[in-house]
Tab-separated table of C-alpha atoms and ligand atoms in Angstrom:
chain	number	residue	atom	x	y	z
A	800	MET	CA	5.089	0.874	18.046
A	801	LEU	CA	6.633	1.499	14.526
A	802	THR	CA	10.303	2.003	14.929
A	803	ASP	CA	12.618	3.806	12.467
A	804	GLU	CA	14.360	0.446	11.880
A	805	MET	CA	10.964	-0.895	10.792
A	806	ARG	CA	10.205	1.934	8.651
A	807	GLU	CA	13.418	1.434	6.828
A	808	THR	CA	12.955	-2.290	6.411
A	809	LEU	CA	9.479	-1.723	5.010
A	810	ILE	CA	10.657	0.906	2.503
A	811	GLN	CA	13.466	-1.498	1.536
A	812	LYS	CA	11.025	-4.334	0.937
A	813	ALA	CA	8.816	-2.183	-1.167
A	814	LEU	CA	11.819	-0.937	-3.152
A	815	HIS	CA	12.972	-4.361	-3.939
A	816	ALA	CA	9.483	-5.496	-4.763
A	817	ARG	CA	9.072	-2.685	-7.231
A	818	ASP	CA	11.559	-4.572	-9.534
A	819	TRP	CA	8.754	-6.928	-10.230
A	820	ALA	CA	6.208	-4.239	-11.225
A	821	TYR	CA	4.463	-5.173	-14.403
A	822	ALA	CA	3.738	-1.725	-15.811
A	823	PRO	CA	4.340	-1.776	-19.569
A	824	TYR	CA	1.600	0.606	-20.404
A	825	SER	CA	2.401	3.429	-17.862
A	826	ASP	CA	6.003	2.817	-17.209
A	827	TYR	CA	5.153	3.889	-13.729
A	828	ALA	CA	6.442	1.005	-11.423
A	829	VAL	CA	5.082	1.031	-7.932
A	830	GLY	CA	6.231	-1.246	-4.992
A	831	ALA	CA	4.365	-1.665	-1.665
A	832	ALA	CA	4.959	-3.545	1.448
A	833	VAL	CA	2.671	-3.922	4.317
A	834	LEU	CA	3.627	-4.830	7.933
A	835	THR	CA	0.950	-6.670	9.754
A	836	GLU	CA	0.218	-6.353	13.610
A	837	SER	CA	1.777	-9.887	13.919
A	838	GLY	CA	5.081	-8.537	12.375
A	839	LYS	CA	5.047	-10.214	9.028
A	840	ILE	CA	5.614	-8.260	5.798
A	841	TYR	CA	3.696	-8.785	2.592
A	842	ASP	CA	4.903	-6.993	-0.499
A	843	GLY	CA	3.065	-6.141	-3.840
A	844	VAL	CA	3.525	-4.371	-7.194
A	845	ASN	CA	1.233	-2.765	-9.743
A	846	ILE	CA	0.092	-5.237	-12.339
A	847	GLU	CA	-1.296	-3.724	-15.543
A	848	ASN	CA	-3.342	-5.231	-18.291
A	849	ALA	CA	-3.958	-4.470	-22.067
A	850	VAL	CA	-7.418	-3.940	-20.914
A	851	TYR	CA	-6.343	-0.881	-18.933
A	852	PRO	CA	-9.095	-0.807	-16.165
A	853	LEU	CA	-8.063	-4.237	-14.911
A	854	THR	CA	-4.814	-2.974	-13.688
A	855	MET	CA	-4.346	-3.538	-10.009
A	856	CYS	CA	-2.351	-1.110	-7.775
A	857	ALA	CA	0.714	-2.286	-5.695
A	858	GLU	CA	-0.904	-1.467	-2.292
A	859	ARG	CA	-3.932	-3.544	-2.907
A	860	VAL	CA	-1.955	-6.473	-4.110
A	861	ALA	CA	0.135	-6.347	-0.937
A	862	ILE	CA	-2.959	-5.882	1.258
A	863	PHE	CA	-5.000	-8.706	-0.563
A	864	LYS	CA	-1.980	-11.111	-0.137
A	865	ALA	CA	-1.868	-10.266	3.569
A	866	VAL	CA	-5.662	-10.726	4.050
A	867	SER	CA	-5.642	-13.963	1.974
A	868	GLN	CA	-3.315	-15.403	4.555
A	869	GLY	CA	-5.507	-14.296	7.399
A	870	GLU	CA	-4.009	-10.909	8.349
A	871	LYS	CA	-6.570	-8.138	8.918
A	872	SER	CA	-4.633	-5.514	11.001
A	873	PHE	CA	-1.730	-3.522	9.760
A	874	GLN	CA	0.801	-1.370	11.452
A	875	ALA	CA	2.099	0.376	8.340
A	876	VAL	CA	2.229	0.337	4.539
A	877	ALA	CA	5.141	1.643	2.602
A	878	VAL	CA	4.886	2.842	-1.126
A	879	VAL	CA	7.761	3.387	-3.341
A	880	THR	CA	7.572	5.180	-6.603
A	881	ARG	CA	10.113	7.164	-8.576
A	882	ASN	CA	8.606	10.519	-7.512
A	883	GLY	CA	6.754	9.927	-4.141
A	884	GLY	CA	3.320	9.349	-5.454
A	885	THR	CA	0.562	8.764	-2.887
A	886	PRO	CA	-1.950	6.001	-2.931
A	887	CYS	CA	-4.939	6.373	-5.138
A	888	GLY	CA	-8.473	6.709	-3.876
A	889	SER	CA	-9.412	3.064	-4.328
A	890	CYS	CA	-6.186	1.894	-2.271
A	891	ARG	CA	-7.164	4.473	0.348
A	892	GLN	CA	-10.566	2.955	0.646
A	893	VAL	CA	-9.119	-0.561	0.870
A	894	MET	CA	-6.606	0.558	3.617
A	895	ALA	CA	-9.614	2.179	5.479
A	896	GLU	CA	-11.354	-1.045	5.564
A	897	PHE	CA	-8.657	-2.466	7.821
A	898	GLY	CA	-7.997	0.488	10.029
A	899	MET	CA	-7.798	4.188	10.007
A	900	ASP	CA	-4.637	4.262	12.194
A	901	THR	CA	-2.339	2.454	9.805
A	902	VAL	CA	0.807	4.481	9.028
A	903	VAL	CA	1.392	5.216	5.427
A	904	LEU	CA	5.093	5.647	4.490
A	905	ILE	CA	5.764	7.436	1.063
A	906	ALA	CA	9.236	6.895	-0.324
A	907	ASP	CA	11.097	7.314	-3.579
A	908	THR	CA	13.468	4.991	-5.384
A	909	ASP	CA	16.450	6.312	-3.338
A	910	GLY	CA	14.676	4.815	-0.481
A	911	THR	CA	14.175	8.217	1.094
A	912	LEU	CA	11.112	8.685	3.400
A	913	LEU	CA	9.250	11.625	1.829
A	914	ALA	CA	5.995	11.743	3.854
A	915	GLU	CA	4.289	9.880	6.540
A	916	TYR	CA	0.495	9.881	7.145
A	917	THR	CA	-2.142	7.782	8.627
A	918	VAL	CA	-5.102	6.243	6.592
A	919	ALA	CA	-7.267	8.800	8.552
A	920	ASP	CA	-5.081	11.620	7.018
A	921	LEU	CA	-5.555	10.254	3.568
A	922	LEU	CA	-9.194	9.550	3.689
A	923	PRO	CA	-11.075	11.695	6.133
A	924	ASP	CA	-14.697	10.683	6.887
A	925	ALA	CA	-14.229	7.387	5.175
A	926	PHE	CA	-17.266	5.334	4.346
A	927	GLY	CA	-16.949	2.058	6.383
A	928	GLN	CA	-18.635	-0.915	8.136
A	929	ALA	CA	-20.401	1.359	10.513
A	930	ASP	CA	-22.449	2.993	7.818
A	931	LEU	CA	-23.876	-0.377	6.742
A	932	GLU	CA	-25.275	-1.052	10.174
A	933	GLN	CA	-29.041	-1.518	10.196
A	934	PRO	CA	-31.090	1.484	11.753
B	1190	THU	N1	-0.599	2.784	-9.110
B	1190	THU	C1	-0.448	2.048	-7.960
B	1190	THU	O1	0.076	0.993	-8.139
B	1190	THU	N2	-0.856	2.604	-6.835
B	1190	THU	C2	-1.292	3.821	-6.644
B	1190	THU	O2	-1.820	4.089	-5.604
B	1190	THU	C3	-1.457	4.677	-7.783
B	1190	THU	C4	-1.253	4.228	-9.034
B	1190	THU	C5	-0.257	2.191	-10.392
B	1190	THU	C6	-1.401	1.873	-11.356
B	1190	THU	C7	-0.801	1.966	-12.747
B	1190	THU	O3	-0.283	0.679	-12.919
B	1190	THU	C8	0.258	2.960	-12.608
B	1190	THU	O4	0.464	3.055	-11.135
B	1190	THU	C9	-0.166	4.349	-13.244
B	1190	THU	O5	-1.498	4.731	-12.726
């Protein structure tokens, strides 16, 4: 059960992580924080590259950090941007891999929660593992 206190903690973690964003090309810093089912928090930032397509989003950095530590199920992901931007399609697909019920919190740099979704809200009819099952 995701409490308001946890929502606040997660947003603050994402907000502070955002200071480490490496976004010299877009100047659009993003911070993310993911809360695992086991109660741990992993944060992430967007990391751009002079070869633009190599850029990695904050949400995926946070999720990949968690998965690389053995975590595969997530209660919530907080995303902080200057204007309440929502996760891109690639990040939605990566979130969907690990559960459609994960809560996605969208906040701005004041730490204000602007919107709350589930992954299912953000990516209806997602392609997933079940689609790869042999007939
Ligand atoms: N970005 C993210 O980090 N997450 C998203 O979901 C949307 C976009 C980053 C990528 C790039 O560094 C900058 O925001 C502008 O697209």
